[in-house]
């Protein structure tokens, strides 16, 4: 079919497009950004209308607040005609004034007329007392129950009363945050982090974009993110810190724009782009920065991004010793593992060479957070820093709640460092939130003191009593992850796996592939109970849930966070606290 598109900006004659033909599906006209999107005034976006399977198109009219889009934005559209899907697109535009925005698309085809209407909200709110800095802590997968596990192990309780609360719990404001994306009830980390970074919902696996119909993961309409806004509008310093690959979903969403989170080589290179190049980059994942000739590299080219960052004035650290030696540097790149960094128990407690390999000198999240703040706080315009406790999620995926909980405690201690910095000038907003939840839940305690084993030794109600974790050295971490009485943790959504309720000295996958199906890994808890899968037999891990997650906040602008909030509101709380003027 040959499509002919006469693009007409009709200022009148709307009556000709009044009716939606019943044979045109609702999504024959997709408008990106989507309906009910919200933007900061001046925030840059790419605007696109896709026309799908409408037959021969005679004319298209795109009106924004009843003005032709070309006139409203002051830029001509790029129109692409194709059989099946046609596109009308204007890149790098914004809404300068706060208030409602109405978009109407009218299409005239040989079969009749079709139309679509969406509405946006544009805001420019500023907190009464502004923050100079924002530190966003993201506990990946850190549900309410994950916080509670950390409180039990780190603070303990006697006769039902906790001895203390976590640092993340001793904050002025509390809210519940929804987690769903634009395409699915249950989100992934890219999609949810993108909501925090841009204020816009996206799709699973996507970050910093609205997904269009093409197969190209790099051509989707972009939305300006918090790092780009902070750098462009105020010249702030910016940083990302994570215990995962620094190109993994959450840190990458603060920087990059792609439909596919697995494009980690692209994301690593994109971090060099001046518009969103963070001043501090600390985490794992050197495999995406080193040329393919280096053993362990995952790059398919000869680019050495570490050297390219050095040429941009960055000081490089490859281990904890080098990180702690850095002084008077305004830009730091630290990569401490080829892949994800090892978790706290393996790095700091068991220190098993079989697990750590040659990476025996990795910094803690506290080390990285402290150095990041030291570097970024030298910028007189303030800073934005995102710190992720990434492996909380990765360990809950493998039903290893002990490792997840130690990493939650590790992030809490990093939050304590940020709070100490914030106390000095009372000009820093600190936000602590998860990106989604997991299904792990505390059902009681577990012990074999009376000879019972397996599920017969799970203690509930009055028989549960209390676990016997101890912290004699007062470092905030239990001295032993395997006390005589431990927690009984159950999961609602898991593959088939064996469970003996005991700590595993080495991390081990709960399930493995056997042919086309997933079976319990016989190397994990082989003498334990066999838990039948609650998931399709293609899943090898426990999966995310759609649960709301708690958010706590403290400092200037924290009053914004209360009640039930959409996940996109985290972005608007941050830009409101900073009082960013994106129209500049």
Coordinates of C-alpha atoms in Angstrom, one line a residue:
X1 CA 0.0 0.0 0.0
X2 CA 1.3 3.4 -0.9
X3 CA 0.5 6.0 1.7
X4 CA 0.1 9.6 0.8
X5 CA 0.3 12.0 3.7
X6 CA -0.7 15.6 3.2
X7 CA 0.4 17.3 6.4
X8 CA -1.9 20.2 6.9
X9 CA -2.0 22.4 9.9
X10 CA -5.7 23.2 10.0
X11 CA -6.6 26.0 12.2
X12 CA -10.3 25.5 11.5
X13 CA -12.6 22.8 10.2
X14 CA -12.3 20.6 13.2
X15 CA -15.8 19.3 12.7
X16 CA -14.5 17.2 9.8
X17 CA -12.5 15.1 12.4
X18 CA -15.1 15.0 15.1
X19 CA -15.9 11.3 14.9
X20 CA -13.7 8.3 15.8
X21 CA -14.5 5.5 13.4
X22 CA -15.5 2.4 15.2
X23 CA -13.2 0.2 13.1
X24 CA -10.1 2.2 14.2
X25 CA -8.6 0.7 17.4
X26 CA -7.9 3.2 20.3
X27 CA -4.1 2.9 19.7
X28 CA -4.3 3.6 16.0
X29 CA -3.0 7.0 17.1
X30 CA -0.3 6.9 19.7
X31 CA 0.8 10.2 21.2
X32 CA 4.2 10.2 23.0
X33 CA 4.5 11.4 25.7
X34 CA 1.4 9.5 26.9
X35 CA -1.8 10.9 28.3
X36 CA -1.6 12.4 31.8
X37 CA 2.1 12.9 31.6
X38 CA 3.6 15.6 33.8
X39 CA 6.6 17.8 33.1
X40 CA 8.7 20.5 34.7
X41 CA 8.4 23.7 32.8
X42 CA 11.3 23.9 30.3
X43 CA 12.1 20.2 30.6
X44 CA 13.1 19.0 27.1
X45 CA 11.2 16.2 25.4
X46 CA 10.9 14.6 22.0
X47 CA 7.2 14.7 20.8
X48 CA 6.0 12.0 18.5
X49 CA 2.7 10.9 17.0
X50 CA 2.5 7.5 15.5
X51 CA -0.3 6.5 13.1
X52 CA -0.9 2.8 12.8
X53 CA -2.8 0.8 10.3
X54 CA -5.1 3.6 9.2
X55 CA -4.9 2.9 5.5
X56 CA -4.4 5.8 3.1
X57 CA -4.0 9.0 5.1
X58 CA -5.2 12.2 3.4
X59 CA -4.3 14.7 6.1
X60 CA -3.1 15.0 9.7
X61 CA -3.7 17.8 12.1
X62 CA -1.8 18.1 15.4
X63 CA -3.0 20.8 17.8
X64 CA -1.4 21.8 21.1
X65 CA -3.6 24.0 23.2
X66 CA -5.6 24.6 19.9
X67 CA -2.5 25.8 18.0
X68 CA -0.7 23.8 15.3
X69 CA 2.1 21.9 16.9
X70 CA 4.6 23.4 14.5
X71 CA 3.6 26.9 15.6
X72 CA 3.4 26.1 19.3
X73 CA 6.9 24.6 19.4
X74 CA 8.4 26.9 16.8
X75 CA 9.9 23.9 15.0
X76 CA 8.9 22.0 11.9
X77 CA 8.0 18.3 12.3
X78 CA 9.8 15.4 10.7
X79 CA 7.3 13.3 9.0
X80 CA 8.1 9.7 8.0
X81 CA 5.7 7.7 5.9
X82 CA 5.7 3.9 6.0
X83 CA 3.3 1.1 5.4
X84 CA 1.8 0.2 8.7
X85 CA 3.2 3.0 10.9
X86 CA 3.8 6.7 10.0
X87 CA 5.4 9.2 12.3
X88 CA 5.0 12.9 13.0
X89 CA 7.9 14.0 15.3
X90 CA 9.4 17.2 16.7
X91 CA 12.5 16.7 18.9
X92 CA 13.9 18.7 21.7
X93 CA 11.0 20.9 22.6
X94 CA 9.4 21.9 25.9
X95 CA 6.5 23.6 27.6
X96 CA 7.7 26.9 28.9
X97 CA 4.7 27.8 31.1
X98 CA 3.1 25.8 33.9
X99 CA -0.5 24.8 33.5
X100 CA -2.6 22.3 31.5
X101 CA -1.6 21.2 28.0
X102 CA -4.1 19.7 25.6
X103 CA -3.1 17.7 22.5
X104 CA -5.5 16.8 19.8
X105 CA -4.6 14.7 16.8
X106 CA -7.0 14.5 13.9
X107 CA -6.4 12.2 11.0
X108 CA -8.4 12.1 7.8
X109 CA -8.2 8.8 5.8
X110 CA -10.0 7.4 2.8
X111 CA -12.0 5.4 5.2
X112 CA -13.0 8.4 7.3
X113 CA -11.8 10.4 10.3
X114 CA -10.0 9.4 13.4
X115 CA -8.8 11.4 16.4
X116 CA -7.0 11.2 19.7
X117 CA -6.8 13.6 22.6
X118 CA -4.3 13.6 25.5
X119 CA -3.6 16.0 28.3
X120 CA -0.5 17.0 30.1
X121 CA 0.3 18.9 33.2
X122 CA 3.3 21.3 33.4
X123 CA 4.6 22.5 36.8
X124 CA 7.2 24.9 38.1
X125 CA 6.7 24.5 41.8
X126 CA 9.5 25.5 44.2
X127 CA 9.8 24.6 47.9
X128 CA 9.6 27.4 50.4
X129 CA 13.0 26.5 51.7
X130 CA 15.2 25.3 48.8
X131 CA 17.8 22.5 49.0
X132 CA 21.3 23.1 47.6
X133 CA 21.9 19.3 47.2
X134 CA 19.8 16.2 46.7
X135 CA 21.0 12.7 47.6
X136 CA 18.7 9.9 46.3
X137 CA 19.2 6.5 47.8
X138 CA 17.6 3.6 45.9
X139 CA 17.5 0.3 47.7
X140 CA 16.9 -2.0 44.7
X141 CA 14.0 -4.3 45.6
X142 CA 14.0 -2.9 49.2
X143 CA 10.4 -3.6 50.2
X144 CA 9.0 -2.8 53.6
X145 CA 9.8 -6.3 54.7
X146 CA 13.4 -5.9 53.5
X147 CA 13.7 -2.8 55.7
X148 CA 12.3 -4.7 58.7
X149 CA 14.7 -7.6 58.2
X150 CA 17.6 -5.1 58.4
X151 CA 16.1 -3.5 61.5
X152 CA 15.8 -6.9 63.2
X153 CA 19.4 -7.9 62.4
X154 CA 21.0 -4.6 62.9
X155 CA 19.2 -3.2 65.9
X156 CA 17.5 -6.2 67.6
X157 CA 14.5 -6.1 69.9
X158 CA 13.7 -7.1 73.4
X159 CA 10.2 -8.0 74.6
X160 CA 8.8 -6.7 71.3
X161 CA 10.5 -3.3 71.4
X162 CA 13.3 -2.5 69.0
X163 CA 16.5 -1.1 70.5
X164 CA 16.8 1.5 67.8
X165 CA 15.6 2.3 64.2
X166 CA 17.5 2.3 61.0
X167 CA 19.0 5.6 59.7
X168 CA 16.5 5.4 56.8
X169 CA 13.7 5.2 59.3
X170 CA 14.7 8.1 61.4
X171 CA 13.6 10.7 58.8
X172 CA 10.9 13.4 59.0
X173 CA 8.7 12.2 56.1
X174 CA 7.2 8.9 55.0
X175 CA 5.2 8.1 51.9
X176 CA 4.1 5.0 50.0
X177 CA 5.2 5.0 46.3
X178 CA 3.4 3.1 43.5
X179 CA 5.6 1.1 41.2
X180 CA 3.8 0.3 37.9
X181 CA 5.1 1.4 34.5
X182 CA 3.1 2.5 31.5
X183 CA 3.0 -1.0 30.0
X184 CA 2.8 -3.4 33.0
X185 CA 1.5 -3.7 36.5
X186 CA 4.9 -5.1 37.6
X187 CA 7.9 -3.0 36.8
X188 CA 11.6 -3.7 36.3
X189 CA 14.4 -1.6 37.7
X190 CA 15.1 0.4 34.4
X191 CA 11.5 1.5 34.1
X192 CA 11.0 2.5 37.7
X193 CA 14.4 4.3 38.0
X194 CA 13.5 6.1 34.8
X195 CA 10.3 7.4 36.5
X196 CA 12.5 8.8 39.4
X197 CA 15.0 10.3 36.9
X198 CA 12.6 11.9 34.5
X199 CA 9.1 12.2 36.1
X200 CA 7.7 10.2 33.2
X201 CA 6.5 6.6 33.1
X202 CA 8.2 4.3 30.6
X203 CA 8.1 0.6 29.7
X204 CA 9.9 -2.5 31.1
X205 CA 13.5 -2.5 30.0
X206 CA 13.4 1.2 29.0
X207 CA 14.9 4.3 30.5
X208 CA 14.6 8.0 29.7
X209 CA 12.3 7.5 26.7
X210 CA 8.8 6.9 25.6
X211 CA 8.7 3.6 23.5
X212 CA 7.7 4.0 19.9
X213 CA 7.0 1.2 17.4
X214 CA 10.4 0.9 15.7
X215 CA 12.8 -1.9 16.6
X216 CA 15.7 0.5 17.1
X217 CA 16.4 0.8 20.9
X218 CA 18.1 4.2 20.4
X219 CA 15.5 6.2 18.4
X220 CA 12.6 6.5 20.9
X221 CA 11.4 9.9 22.0
X222 CA 13.6 11.1 24.9
X223 CA 12.7 12.9 28.2
X224 CA 15.3 15.1 29.9
X225 CA 16.5 13.5 33.1
X226 CA 17.5 14.9 36.5
X227 CA 21.3 14.9 35.8
X228 CA 20.8 16.7 32.5
X229 CA 18.5 19.2 34.1
X230 CA 20.9 19.8 37.0
X231 CA 23.9 20.3 34.7
X232 CA 22.1 22.4 32.1
X233 CA 20.0 24.7 34.3
X234 CA 22.4 25.3 37.2
X235 CA 25.8 23.8 36.5
X236 CA 25.5 21.4 39.4
X237 CA 27.9 18.5 40.1
X238 CA 26.3 15.1 39.6
X239 CA 27.2 11.5 40.6
X240 CA 26.1 7.9 40.4
X241 CA 27.2 5.2 42.8
X242 CA 26.1 1.6 42.8
X243 CA 27.2 -1.9 43.9
X244 CA 26.0 -3.2 40.6
X245 CA 27.5 -2.7 37.1
X246 CA 27.4 1.1 36.9
X247 CA 25.7 0.6 33.6
X248 CA 23.0 -1.5 35.2
X249 CA 19.4 -0.3 35.2
X250 CA 19.2 2.1 38.1
X251 CA 22.4 4.1 37.7
X252 CA 22.0 4.0 33.9
X253 CA 18.5 5.5 34.1
X254 CA 19.9 8.6 35.8
X255 CA 22.0 9.2 32.6
X256 CA 21.0 7.3 29.5
X257 CA 18.1 7.1 27.0
X258 CA 17.4 3.7 25.5
X259 CA 14.5 1.3 25.0
X260 CA 16.8 -1.7 25.9
X261 CA 18.6 -1.7 29.3
X262 CA 20.9 -4.5 28.0
X263 CA 22.7 -2.0 25.7
X264 CA 25.3 -1.6 28.4
X265 CA 28.3 -0.9 26.1
X266 CA 26.3 2.0 24.6
X267 CA 25.3 3.2 28.0
X268 CA 29.0 3.2 29.2
X269 CA 30.0 5.2 26.2
X270 CA 27.0 7.5 26.6
X271 CA 28.3 8.5 30.0
X272 CA 31.0 10.4 28.2
X273 CA 28.4 12.7 26.5
X274 CA 28.8 16.2 28.1
X275 CA 25.1 16.8 28.6
X276 CA 24.8 14.0 31.1
X277 CA 28.4 13.0 32.0
X278 CA 28.4 12.5 35.8
X279 CA 31.4 14.0 37.7
X280 CA 31.5 10.9 40.0
X281 CA 30.9 7.4 38.7
X282 CA 31.6 4.6 41.2
X283 CA 30.6 0.9 41.0
X284 CA 31.2 -2.4 39.3
X285 CA 31.1 -3.2 35.6
X286 CA 34.6 -2.4 34.1
X287 CA 33.7 -5.1 31.5
X288 CA 31.8 -2.4 29.6
X289 CA 34.6 0.1 29.8
X290 CA 37.6 -1.9 28.7
X291 CA 38.5 -2.7 25.1
X292 CA 37.7 -6.2 23.8
X293 CA 41.4 -7.2 23.9
X294 CA 41.3 -7.1 27.7
X295 CA 40.4 -10.4 29.3
X296 CA 36.9 -10.2 30.7
X297 CA 35.8 -7.3 28.5
X298 CA 32.3 -7.4 27.1
X299 CA 32.9 -4.7 24.5
X300 CA 32.9 -5.5 20.9
X301 CA 35.2 -2.7 19.9
X302 CA 38.6 -1.4 20.8
X303 CA 37.5 1.7 22.8
X304 CA 39.1 2.1 26.2
X305 CA 36.6 4.2 28.0
X306 CA 38.7 4.3 31.2
X307 CA 41.4 6.1 29.2
X308 CA 38.8 8.3 27.5
X309 CA 37.5 9.4 30.9
X310 CA 41.0 10.1 32.1
X311 CA 41.5 12.4 29.1
X312 CA 38.4 14.3 30.3
X313 CA 40.2 15.0 33.6
X314 CA 38.9 12.0 35.6
X315 CA 40.9 10.3 38.3
X316 CA 40.6 6.6 38.1
X317 CA 40.4 4.1 41.0
X318 CA 40.3 0.3 40.5
X319 CA 40.1 -0.7 44.1
X320 CA 39.4 0.6 47.6
X321 CA 42.9 1.6 48.4
X322 CA 43.1 3.8 45.3
X323 CA 39.6 5.3 46.0
X324 CA 40.6 6.3 49.5
X325 CA 43.8 7.9 48.3
X326 CA 42.0 10.4 46.0
X327 CA 42.2 14.0 47.1
X328 CA 41.4 17.3 45.5
X329 CA 39.9 15.7 42.4
X330 CA 36.7 17.2 40.8
X331 CA 36.0 14.1 38.7
X332 CA 36.3 10.4 39.7
X333 CA 35.7 7.2 37.8
X334 CA 35.9 4.1 40.0
X335 CA 35.3 0.6 38.7
X336 CA 35.9 -2.2 41.3
X337 CA 34.7 -5.4 39.6
X338 CA 34.4 -6.6 36.0
X339 CA 30.7 -7.4 36.8
X340 CA 28.5 -6.6 39.7
X341 CA 30.5 -5.9 42.9
X342 CA 30.4 -8.7 45.5
X343 CA 27.9 -8.4 48.3
X344 CA 28.8 -7.3 51.8
X345 CA 28.8 -10.7 53.4
X346 CA 31.3 -12.1 50.8
X347 CA 33.4 -8.9 50.7
X348 CA 33.6 -8.1 54.4
X349 CA 32.5 -11.2 56.4
X350 CA 33.4 -14.5 54.8
X351 CA 36.1 -13.1 52.4
X352 CA 36.1 -16.4 50.5
X353 CA 38.8 -16.3 47.8
X354 CA 36.7 -18.7 45.7
X355 CA 33.9 -16.1 45.6
X356 CA 36.0 -12.9 45.4
X357 CA 38.6 -14.1 42.9
X358 CA 41.2 -11.3 42.3
X359 CA 38.8 -8.6 43.5
X360 CA 39.9 -8.7 47.2
X361 CA 40.1 -4.9 47.7
X362 CA 36.6 -3.6 46.9
X363 CA 35.2 -0.5 48.7
X364 CA 32.0 -0.6 50.7
X365 CA 29.0 1.4 49.8
X366 CA 30.0 3.6 52.7
X367 CA 33.4 4.2 51.3
X368 CA 32.0 5.1 47.9
X369 CA 29.2 7.4 49.3
X370 CA 31.7 9.3 51.5
X371 CA 34.2 9.9 48.6
X372 CA 31.3 10.9 46.2
X373 CA 30.1 13.5 48.7
X374 CA 33.6 14.8 49.3
X375 CA 34.1 15.3 45.6
X376 CA 30.7 16.6 44.6
X377 CA 30.3 19.0 47.5
X378 CA 33.1 21.2 46.2
X379 CA 30.8 22.5 43.5
X380 CA 29.3 25.8 44.8
X381 CA 26.2 25.3 42.7
X382 CA 25.3 22.2 44.6
X383 CA 25.1 18.5 43.6
X384 CA 22.8 15.7 42.8
X385 CA 23.9 12.2 43.8
X386 CA 22.2 8.8 43.3
X387 CA 23.4 6.0 45.5
X388 CA 22.1 2.5 44.9
X389 CA 22.2 -0.6 47.1
X390 CA 21.8 -2.8 44.1
X391 CA 22.4 -6.3 45.4
X392 CA 19.5 -6.2 47.8
X393 CA 17.5 -7.0 44.7
X394 CA 19.9 -9.4 43.2
X395 CA 20.1 -11.5 46.4
X396 CA 16.3 -11.6 46.9
X397 CA 16.1 -12.9 43.3
X398 CA 18.2 -15.9 44.4
X399 CA 16.1 -16.3 47.6
X400 CA 19.2 -15.4 49.7
X401 CA 17.7 -13.1 52.3
X402 CA 20.7 -13.0 54.6
X403 CA 23.0 -11.5 51.9
X404 CA 20.2 -9.1 50.9
X405 CA 19.8 -8.0 54.5
X406 CA 23.5 -7.3 55.1
X407 CA 23.4 -5.2 51.9
X408 CA 20.4 -3.3 53.2
X409 CA 22.3 -2.6 56.4
X410 CA 25.3 -1.5 54.3
X411 CA 23.1 1.0 52.5
X412 CA 21.6 2.2 55.8
X413 CA 25.1 3.0 57.1
X414 CA 25.8 4.9 53.8
X415 CA 22.6 6.9 54.5
X416 CA 24.1 7.7 58.0
X417 CA 27.1 9.2 56.3
X418 CA 24.9 11.3 54.1
X419 CA 22.9 12.5 57.1
X420 CA 26.1 13.5 58.9
X421 CA 27.0 15.6 55.9
X422 CA 23.5 17.1 55.7
X423 CA 23.6 18.2 59.4
X424 CA 26.4 20.6 58.7
X425 CA 24.5 23.1 56.6
X426 CA 20.9 21.8 56.6
X427 CA 20.7 22.4 52.8
X428 CA 20.6 18.8 51.6
X429 CA 17.5 16.8 50.8
X430 CA 17.9 13.0 51.4
X431 CA 15.4 10.6 49.9
X432 CA 15.4 6.8 50.5
X433 CA 13.2 4.6 48.4
X434 CA 13.1 1.3 46.6
X435 CA 12.3 0.9 42.9
X436 CA 10.0 -2.1 43.4
X437 CA 9.4 -4.8 45.9
X438 CA 10.1 -8.5 46.3
X439 CA 7.9 -11.1 47.9
X440 CA 10.1 -12.1 50.9
X441 CA 8.1 -12.0 54.1
X442 CA 8.9 -12.8 57.7
X443 CA 6.8 -15.6 59.0
X444 CA 8.6 -16.3 62.3
X445 CA 11.9 -17.8 63.3
X446 CA 13.7 -21.0 62.6
X447 CA 15.9 -23.3 64.8
X448 CA 16.8 -26.9 65.2
X449 CA 17.5 -26.8 69.0
X450 CA 14.8 -29.5 69.7
X451 CA 15.9 -31.7 66.8
X452 CA 13.2 -30.7 64.3
X453 CA 14.4 -29.8 60.8
X454 CA 13.0 -28.3 57.6
X455 CA 9.5 -26.8 57.7
X456 CA 8.7 -28.6 60.9
X457 CA 11.3 -26.3 62.6
X458 CA 9.7 -23.1 61.3
X459 CA 8.3 -21.4 64.5
X460 CA 5.2 -19.3 64.3
X461 CA 3.3 -17.1 66.8
X462 CA 4.3 -17.8 70.4
X463 CA 6.7 -20.5 69.4
X464 CA 8.6 -18.0 67.2
X465 CA 10.1 -16.1 70.1
X466 CA 13.0 -13.9 68.8
X467 CA 16.1 -14.5 66.7
X468 CA 19.5 -14.6 68.4
X469 CA 21.6 -12.3 66.2
X470 CA 24.3 -10.5 68.1
X471 CA 26.4 -7.4 67.3
X472 CA 29.1 -7.5 70.0
X473 CA 31.5 -5.2 68.1
X474 CA 28.7 -2.6 67.6
X475 CA 29.4 -2.1 63.9
X476 CA 25.7 -2.4 63.0
X477 CA 26.1 -5.8 61.3
X478 CA 25.3 -9.1 63.0
X479 CA 28.5 -10.9 64.0
X480 CA 27.2 -14.2 62.6
X481 CA 24.7 -14.5 59.7
X482 CA 23.8 -18.0 61.0
X483 CA 22.9 -17.8 64.7
X484 CA 21.1 -20.6 66.6
X485 CA 17.7 -19.0 66.1
X486 CA 17.4 -17.2 62.8
X487 CA 14.5 -15.7 60.8
X488 CA 12.0 -17.8 58.9
X489 CA 11.6 -16.1 55.5
X490 CA 9.1 -17.3 52.9
X491 CA 8.7 -16.2 49.3
X492 CA 5.4 -15.9 47.4
X493 CA 6.7 -16.1 43.8
X494 CA 9.7 -18.4 43.2
X495 CA 10.9 -21.2 40.9
X496 CA 11.2 -24.7 42.2
X497 CA 14.0 -24.8 44.8
X498 CA 15.2 -26.6 47.9
X499 CA 15.0 -24.8 51.2
X500 CA 16.7 -25.7 54.5
X501 CA 16.3 -22.2 56.1
X502 CA 20.0 -22.1 56.8
X503 CA 22.6 -19.6 55.6
X504 CA 24.7 -20.7 52.6
X505 CA 28.4 -19.9 53.0
X506 CA 28.6 -19.2 49.2
X507 CA 26.0 -17.6 47.0
X508 CA 24.2 -20.2 44.9
X509 CA 21.4 -20.1 42.4
X510 CA 18.1 -21.6 43.6
X511 CA 17.2 -23.2 40.2
X512 CA 18.8 -24.2 37.0
X513 CA 17.7 -25.0 33.4
X514 CA 17.2 -28.6 32.5
X515 CA 16.3 -28.8 28.8
X516 CA 13.5 -26.3 28.2
X517 CA 12.4 -26.3 31.9
X518 CA 13.6 -25.0 35.2
X519 CA 14.3 -27.4 38.1
X520 CA 15.6 -27.0 41.6
X521 CA 19.4 -26.7 41.8
X522 CA 20.5 -29.9 43.5
X523 CA 23.6 -28.0 44.8
X524 CA 21.5 -25.7 47.0
X525 CA 20.1 -27.1 50.2
X526 CA 19.8 -30.6 48.7
X527 CA 18.6 -32.1 52.0
X528 CA 16.0 -29.4 52.5
X529 CA 12.3 -29.2 51.6
X530 CA 11.4 -29.0 47.9
X531 CA 9.3 -25.9 47.3
X532 CA 7.2 -26.3 44.2
X533 CA 7.4 -23.4 41.7
X534 CA 4.8 -20.6 41.9
X535 CA 5.9 -19.4 38.5
X536 CA 6.1 -20.6 34.8
X537 CA 8.8 -23.2 34.4
X538 CA 10.8 -20.7 32.3
X539 CA 11.7 -18.6 35.4
X540 CA 14.9 -19.4 37.2
X541 CA 14.6 -16.7 39.9
X542 CA 12.2 -15.2 42.3
X543 CA 10.6 -12.2 40.6
X544 CA 9.5 -8.6 41.4
X545 CA 6.1 -7.8 42.9
X546 CA 3.7 -5.0 42.2
X547 CA 3.7 -3.9 45.8
X548 CA 3.9 -0.2 46.8
X549 CA 7.2 0.7 48.4
X550 CA 8.0 3.0 51.4
X551 CA 9.9 6.3 50.9
X552 CA 11.4 8.3 53.7
X553 CA 12.9 11.7 53.3
X554 CA 14.6 14.4 55.3
X555 CA 15.8 18.0 54.7
X556 CA 14.6 21.0 52.7
X557 CA 11.7 19.9 50.4
X558 CA 11.0 16.7 52.3
X559 CA 7.5 17.9 53.1
X560 CA 6.5 17.1 49.5
X561 CA 6.7 13.3 50.3
X562 CA 3.6 12.1 52.1
X563 CA 0.6 9.8 51.6
X564 CA 0.3 7.6 48.5
X565 CA 2.4 8.9 45.6
X566 CA 2.9 7.9 42.0
X567 CA 6.6 6.9 41.4
X568 CA 7.0 9.8 39.0
X569 CA 6.5 12.2 41.9
X570 CA 9.9 11.4 43.2
X571 CA 11.4 13.4 40.3
X572 CA 9.0 16.3 40.9
X573 CA 9.9 16.3 44.6
X574 CA 13.5 16.6 43.8
X575 CA 13.3 19.4 41.2
X576 CA 10.9 21.3 43.5
X577 CA 13.3 21.0 46.4
X578 CA 16.1 22.3 44.2
X579 CA 13.9 25.0 42.6
X580 CA 15.4 24.2 39.2
X581 CA 14.4 26.6 36.4
X582 CA 14.6 24.5 33.3
X583 CA 13.3 27.3 31.1
X584 CA 16.8 28.9 31.1

